[in-house]
CSV table of C-alpha atoms in Angstrom, one decimal:
chain,number,residue,atom,x,y,z
M,1,MET,CA,39.8,58.3,-20.1
M,2,THR,CA,36.6,58.6,-21.6
M,3,ASP,CA,33.5,57.6,-19.8
M,4,ARG,CA,30.9,55.2,-21.2
M,5,TYR,CA,27.3,55.5,-21.4
M,6,ALA,CA,24.6,53.8,-23.5
M,7,VAL,CA,21.1,53.2,-24.1
M,8,ILE,CA,19.6,50.0,-23.8
M,9,GLY,CA,16.5,48.4,-25.5
M,10,ASN,CA,15.0,45.9,-27.5
M,11,PRO,CA,14.6,47.0,-30.3
M,12,ILE,CA,16.9,49.5,-30.2
M,13,ALA,CA,18.1,50.6,-33.9
M,14,HIS,CA,15.5,53.4,-34.2
M,15,SER,CA,16.8,55.1,-31.0
M,16,ARG,CA,17.9,58.9,-31.0
M,17,SER,CA,19.8,58.6,-27.7
M,18,PRO,CA,23.0,58.4,-29.4
M,19,LEU,CA,22.6,61.5,-31.4
M,20,ILE,CA,21.0,63.4,-28.3
M,21,HIS,CA,23.8,62.7,-25.7
M,22,ARG,CA,26.6,63.4,-28.3
M,23,ALA,CA,25.3,66.5,-28.7
M,24,PHE,CA,25.2,67.1,-25.4
M,25,ALA,CA,28.7,65.9,-25.1
M,26,ASP,CA,30.0,68.2,-27.8
M,27,GLN,CA,28.0,71.3,-26.3
M,28,THR,CA,29.4,71.2,-22.6
M,29,GLY,CA,32.5,69.6,-23.4
M,30,GLN,CA,32.2,66.3,-21.4
M,31,ASP,CA,34.7,63.5,-22.2
M,32,LEU,CA,32.3,60.5,-22.6
M,33,SER,CA,31.1,57.8,-25.3
M,34,TYR,CA,27.6,57.0,-25.7
M,35,GLU,CA,26.2,54.0,-27.9
M,36,ALA,CA,23.0,51.6,-28.3
M,37,LEU,CA,22.9,48.7,-26.8
M,38,LEU,CA,20.6,45.6,-27.9
M,39,GLY,CA,19.6,44.3,-24.6
M,40,PRO,CA,19.0,40.2,-24.4
M,41,LEU,CA,15.3,39.8,-23.3
M,42,ASP,CA,16.1,36.8,-21.3
M,43,THR,CA,19.3,38.1,-19.6
M,44,PHE,CA,18.8,41.7,-19.0
M,45,THR,CA,20.2,42.2,-15.5
M,46,PRO,CA,23.3,40.0,-15.7
M,47,PHE,CA,23.8,42.0,-19.1
M,48,VAL,CA,23.5,45.6,-17.2
M,49,ARG,CA,25.6,44.4,-14.0
M,50,ASP,CA,28.3,43.2,-16.5
M,51,PHE,CA,28.1,46.7,-18.3
M,52,PHE,CA,28.8,48.3,-15.1
M,53,ALA,CA,31.6,45.8,-13.8
M,54,ALA,CA,33.3,46.7,-17.0
M,55,GLY,CA,33.7,50.2,-16.0
M,56,GLY,CA,30.1,51.8,-17.6
M,57,ARG,CA,29.0,54.8,-15.7
M,58,GLY,CA,25.5,55.1,-16.9
M,59,LEU,CA,22.5,53.7,-19.0
M,60,ASN,CA,19.4,55.0,-20.6
M,61,VAL,CA,16.5,52.3,-20.5
M,62,THR,CA,14.0,51.8,-22.7
M,63,LEU,CA,11.1,49.5,-23.6
M,64,PRO,CA,10.8,46.6,-22.6
M,65,PHE,CA,13.2,46.8,-19.8
M,66,LYS,CA,12.0,49.8,-17.7
M,67,GLU,CA,10.5,47.7,-15.0
M,68,GLN,CA,13.3,45.2,-14.8
M,69,ALA,CA,15.9,48.2,-14.4
M,70,TYR,CA,13.5,49.3,-11.8
M,71,ALA,CA,14.0,45.8,-9.8
M,72,LEU,CA,17.8,45.4,-10.2
M,73,CYS,CA,18.4,49.1,-8.4
M,74,ASP,CA,19.9,49.3,-4.9
M,75,VAL,CA,18.8,52.9,-4.8
M,76,LEU,CA,15.8,54.3,-6.2
M,77,SER,CA,14.8,58.3,-6.4
M,78,LYS,CA,11.4,59.3,-5.4
M,79,ARG,CA,10.4,59.6,-9.1
M,80,ALA,CA,11.4,56.2,-10.0
M,81,GLN,CA,9.5,54.7,-7.0
M,82,GLN,CA,6.3,56.9,-8.2
M,83,ALA,CA,6.9,55.8,-11.7
M,84,GLY,CA,7.3,52.0,-10.8
M,85,ALA,CA,10.1,51.9,-13.7
M,86,VAL,CA,13.7,53.5,-14.6
M,87,ASN,CA,15.0,54.9,-17.6
M,88,THR,CA,18.2,56.1,-15.9
M,89,LEU,CA,20.7,54.2,-14.3
M,90,MET,CA,24.1,55.2,-12.9
M,91,ARG,CA,26.8,53.5,-11.0
M,92,GLY,CA,27.6,55.4,-8.0
M,93,LYS,CA,31.2,55.8,-6.4
M,94,ASP,CA,30.4,53.2,-3.9
M,95,ASP,CA,29.6,50.7,-6.7
M,96,ARG,CA,25.6,50.5,-5.7
M,97,ILE,CA,23.4,51.2,-8.9
M,98,TYR,CA,21.1,54.1,-8.7
M,99,GLY,CA,18.0,54.6,-10.7
M,100,ASP,CA,15.7,57.5,-11.5
M,101,ASN,CA,12.7,58.4,-14.1
M,102,THR,CA,13.3,61.4,-15.8
M,103,ASP,CA,10.2,61.1,-18.1
M,104,GLY,CA,8.0,63.4,-16.0
M,105,VAL,CA,10.3,66.1,-15.7
M,106,GLY,CA,10.9,66.1,-19.1
M,107,ILE,CA,7.2,66.4,-20.0
M,108,VAL,CA,6.9,69.2,-17.3
M,109,ARG,CA,10.0,71.0,-18.7
M,110,ASP,CA,8.8,70.9,-22.1
M,111,MET,CA,5.4,72.3,-21.3
M,112,THR,CA,6.7,74.8,-19.1
M,113,GLN,CA,10.2,76.1,-20.7
M,114,ASN,CA,9.7,75.4,-24.3
M,115,HIS,CA,6.0,76.2,-24.6
M,116,GLY,CA,5.5,78.7,-21.9
M,117,TRP,CA,2.3,76.8,-20.7
M,118,THR,CA,1.4,77.5,-17.1
M,119,LEU,CA,0.3,74.2,-15.1
M,120,ALA,CA,-0.2,75.6,-11.4
M,121,GLY,CA,-3.9,75.4,-10.9
M,122,LYS,CA,-4.7,73.7,-14.1
M,123,ARG,CA,-7.5,71.0,-14.5
M,124,VAL,CA,-5.3,68.0,-16.6
M,125,LEU,CA,-6.9,65.0,-18.2
M,126,ILE,CA,-4.7,62.1,-19.0
M,127,ILE,CA,-5.7,59.4,-21.5
M,128,GLY,CA,-4.2,56.2,-21.0
M,129,ALA,CA,-3.1,54.0,-17.9
M,130,GLY,CA,0.0,52.4,-18.9
M,131,GLY,CA,3.5,52.9,-17.8
M,132,ALA,CA,4.1,56.0,-20.0
M,133,VAL,CA,1.4,57.9,-18.0
M,134,ARG,CA,2.6,56.4,-14.5
M,135,GLY,CA,5.8,57.7,-15.2
M,136,VAL,CA,4.7,61.3,-15.7
M,137,MET,CA,2.0,61.8,-12.9
M,138,GLY,CA,4.2,62.3,-9.9
M,139,PRO,CA,6.0,65.4,-11.6
M,140,LEU,CA,2.6,66.8,-12.9
M,141,LEU,CA,1.1,66.7,-9.6
M,142,ALA,CA,4.3,68.1,-8.0
M,143,ALA,CA,4.2,71.2,-10.5
M,144,GLY,CA,1.0,72.6,-8.5
M,145,ILE,CA,-1.8,71.3,-11.1
M,146,ALA,CA,-5.2,71.7,-9.6
M,147,SER,CA,-6.4,68.2,-10.2
M,148,LEU,CA,-5.4,65.1,-12.4
M,149,ARG,CA,-8.0,62.8,-14.1
M,150,ILE,CA,-7.3,59.6,-15.8
M,151,VAL,CA,-9.3,58.0,-18.6
M,152,ASN,CA,-8.9,54.7,-20.2
M,153,ARG,CA,-10.4,52.3,-22.3
M,154,THR,CA,-10.4,49.8,-19.4
M,155,PRO,CA,-11.6,51.8,-16.4
M,156,GLU,CA,-10.5,49.4,-14.0
M,157,LYS,CA,-6.6,50.1,-15.0
M,158,ALA,CA,-7.5,54.0,-14.6
M,159,GLU,CA,-8.8,53.4,-11.2
M,160,THR,CA,-5.8,51.3,-10.1
M,161,LEU,CA,-3.6,54.0,-11.3
M,162,ALA,CA,-5.4,56.8,-9.6
M,163,ALA,CA,-5.0,54.7,-6.3
M,164,LEU,CA,-1.3,54.7,-6.5
M,165,PHE,CA,-1.5,58.7,-6.5
M,166,LYS,CA,-4.3,59.3,-4.0
M,167,GLY,CA,-2.0,60.9,-1.6
M,168,GLU,CA,0.1,63.1,-3.8
M,169,GLY,CA,-2.9,65.5,-4.9
M,170,ASP,CA,-6.6,65.4,-6.2
M,171,VAL,CA,-6.5,62.4,-8.7
M,172,ALA,CA,-9.3,60.2,-9.8
M,173,ALA,CA,-10.5,57.8,-12.7
M,174,VAL,CA,-13.1,59.1,-15.1
M,175,ARG,CA,-14.9,57.5,-18.0
M,176,TYR,CA,-15.2,58.8,-21.1
M,177,GLU,CA,-18.9,59.3,-20.9
M,178,ASP,CA,-18.7,61.3,-17.8
M,179,LEU,CA,-16.6,64.0,-19.3
M,180,GLU,CA,-18.3,67.2,-19.0
M,181,PRO,CA,-18.0,70.3,-21.3
M,182,GLY,CA,-15.3,72.8,-21.0
M,183,SER,CA,-13.9,70.6,-17.9
M,184,VAL,CA,-10.2,70.3,-19.2
M,185,ASP,CA,-7.4,73.0,-19.3
M,186,ILE,CA,-4.5,70.6,-20.3
M,187,LEU,CA,-5.2,67.4,-22.3
M,188,ILE,CA,-2.4,64.8,-22.6
M,189,ASN,CA,-2.3,61.7,-24.8
M,190,GLY,CA,-0.3,59.1,-23.3
M,191,SER,CA,-2.2,56.1,-25.2
M,192,SER,CA,-0.9,54.7,-28.5
M,193,ALA,CA,-3.7,55.5,-30.4
M,194,SER,CA,-2.1,58.5,-32.5
M,195,LEU,CA,0.8,56.0,-33.6
M,196,SER,CA,-1.6,53.6,-35.0
M,197,GLY,CA,-3.8,56.7,-36.8
M,198,GLU,CA,-6.5,56.1,-34.2
M,199,LEU,CA,-8.4,58.6,-31.9
M,200,PRO,CA,-9.7,57.9,-28.5
M,201,PRO,CA,-13.4,58.3,-28.0
M,202,LEU,CA,-13.3,61.9,-26.5
M,203,PRO,CA,-16.5,63.6,-26.4
M,204,ALA,CA,-16.6,67.0,-28.2
M,205,GLY,CA,-16.6,70.0,-26.2
M,206,ILE,CA,-14.4,68.9,-23.2
M,207,LEU,CA,-11.9,71.5,-23.7
M,208,ALA,CA,-12.0,74.9,-21.7
M,209,ASP,CA,-11.2,78.1,-23.0
M,210,GLY,CA,-7.7,78.6,-23.8
M,211,ALA,CA,-7.0,74.7,-23.3
M,212,CYS,CA,-3.4,73.1,-24.4
M,213,ALA,CA,-3.0,69.8,-25.9
M,214,TYR,CA,-0.1,67.7,-25.6
M,215,ASP,CA,0.5,64.1,-27.4
M,216,MET,CA,3.4,62.4,-25.8
M,217,ALA,CA,4.4,60.5,-29.1
M,218,TYR,CA,5.7,62.2,-31.8
M,219,GLY,CA,5.9,61.5,-35.7
M,220,LYS,CA,6.5,63.2,-39.0
M,221,GLY,CA,3.7,65.7,-39.6
M,222,GLU,CA,0.6,66.1,-37.3
M,223,LEU,CA,-0.6,63.5,-35.2
M,224,PRO,CA,-4.4,62.6,-35.4
M,225,PHE,CA,-4.7,63.8,-31.6
M,226,MET,CA,-3.2,66.9,-32.0
M,227,ALA,CA,-5.4,67.5,-35.0
M,228,TRP,CA,-8.6,66.5,-33.2
M,229,ALA,CA,-7.5,69.1,-30.2
M,230,ARG,CA,-6.8,71.6,-32.8
M,231,GLY,CA,-10.1,71.2,-34.0
M,232,GLN,CA,-11.9,71.2,-30.8
M,233,GLY,CA,-10.6,74.8,-30.3
M,234,ALA,CA,-7.3,74.1,-28.4
M,235,ALA,CA,-5.3,77.2,-28.0
M,236,ARG,CA,-1.9,75.4,-28.1
M,237,VAL,CA,-0.9,71.8,-29.3
M,238,SER,CA,2.2,69.9,-29.1
M,239,ASP,CA,3.7,66.8,-29.7
M,240,GLY,CA,6.4,64.9,-27.4
M,241,LEU,CA,9.3,65.5,-29.2
M,242,GLY,CA,10.5,68.3,-26.8
M,243,MET,CA,9.7,65.5,-23.9
M,244,LEU,CA,12.5,63.3,-25.5
M,245,ALA,CA,15.1,66.0,-25.2
M,246,GLU,CA,14.3,67.2,-22.0
M,247,GLN,CA,14.3,63.8,-20.5
M,248,ALA,CA,17.3,63.1,-22.0
M,249,ALA,CA,18.6,66.3,-20.7
M,250,GLU,CA,17.8,65.5,-17.0
M,251,SER,CA,19.5,62.1,-17.3
M,252,PHE,CA,22.7,63.9,-18.5
M,253,TYR,CA,22.6,66.2,-15.7
M,254,ILE,CA,22.2,63.4,-13.2
M,255,TRP,CA,25.4,61.7,-14.7
M,256,ARG,CA,27.6,64.4,-15.6
M,257,HIS,CA,26.2,67.3,-13.2
M,258,VAL,CA,26.1,69.6,-16.1
M,259,ARG,CA,22.7,70.7,-17.8
M,260,PRO,CA,22.8,71.0,-21.5
M,261,GLU,CA,20.8,73.5,-23.7
M,262,THR,CA,18.1,71.6,-25.3
M,263,ALA,CA,17.1,74.2,-27.9
M,264,PRO,CA,19.7,73.3,-30.4
M,265,VAL,CA,19.2,69.5,-29.8
M,266,LEU,CA,15.3,69.9,-30.2
M,267,ALA,CA,15.8,71.7,-33.6
M,268,MET,CA,18.0,68.9,-34.9
M,269,LEU,CA,15.7,66.4,-33.7
M,270,ARG,CA,12.7,68.4,-35.6
M,271,GLU,CA,14.5,68.5,-38.7
M,272,LEU,CA,15.3,64.5,-38.4
M,273,VAL,CA,11.7,64.1,-37.8
M,274,ALA,CA,10.6,66.1,-40.7
M,275,LYS,CA,12.9,64.1,-42.9
M,276,GLY,CA,11.1,60.9,-41.7
């Protein structure tokens, strides 16, 4: 019997998850179906419970439901607890609903395995203080970075987020005007600025020699943040398309206990994005 999986969000028509997971299934010989579901804004929790009651095995969760998914879980992974949000749901053999968050491991794997970046001992600055940033902080700290600084247009939000991870490593909020020259080895944009064509108010000269820059967003062509970083002398620059593929692969592994190869799927995604 074919196992049923899906991604749920609202809106959802733009999601590339069905393409990704069907490609993973074909590659690994797994008997499963994967579809996109438009989640009801007012009745998300009963909708999900009905999906599992009808035999569904797992769900990916995207905006705006990640916090609601967190709340409905019977069991949460440490990654989900740190993120305060869930993007991967699974029905266990005991019929309990298990929740995980694969965004952080997705960005770490993309940086280290796909791009060959070293995270251990690096000074990381991340822009933004929303759910996307919170979701990746725990795995970044676990990767052995030297320090993690958070900068945001609303400093109070950065301070609140930093306080949540105080026990996980050297974490602090900073202000744009206090950023020092050459103080950043890895710069991550977790804000929505690039998608709106804007740039965060970053001072020039903050990147250290050999610094890398990563935009968690992706789109056709080079995003404004990536162009800025390249102009500032970043040695290597990347968008977040590989993070999308890697977080999906981690979800697939959680469900099926088989780790798919992401390289061919990422190449497919690159071609699709390039075509617009």
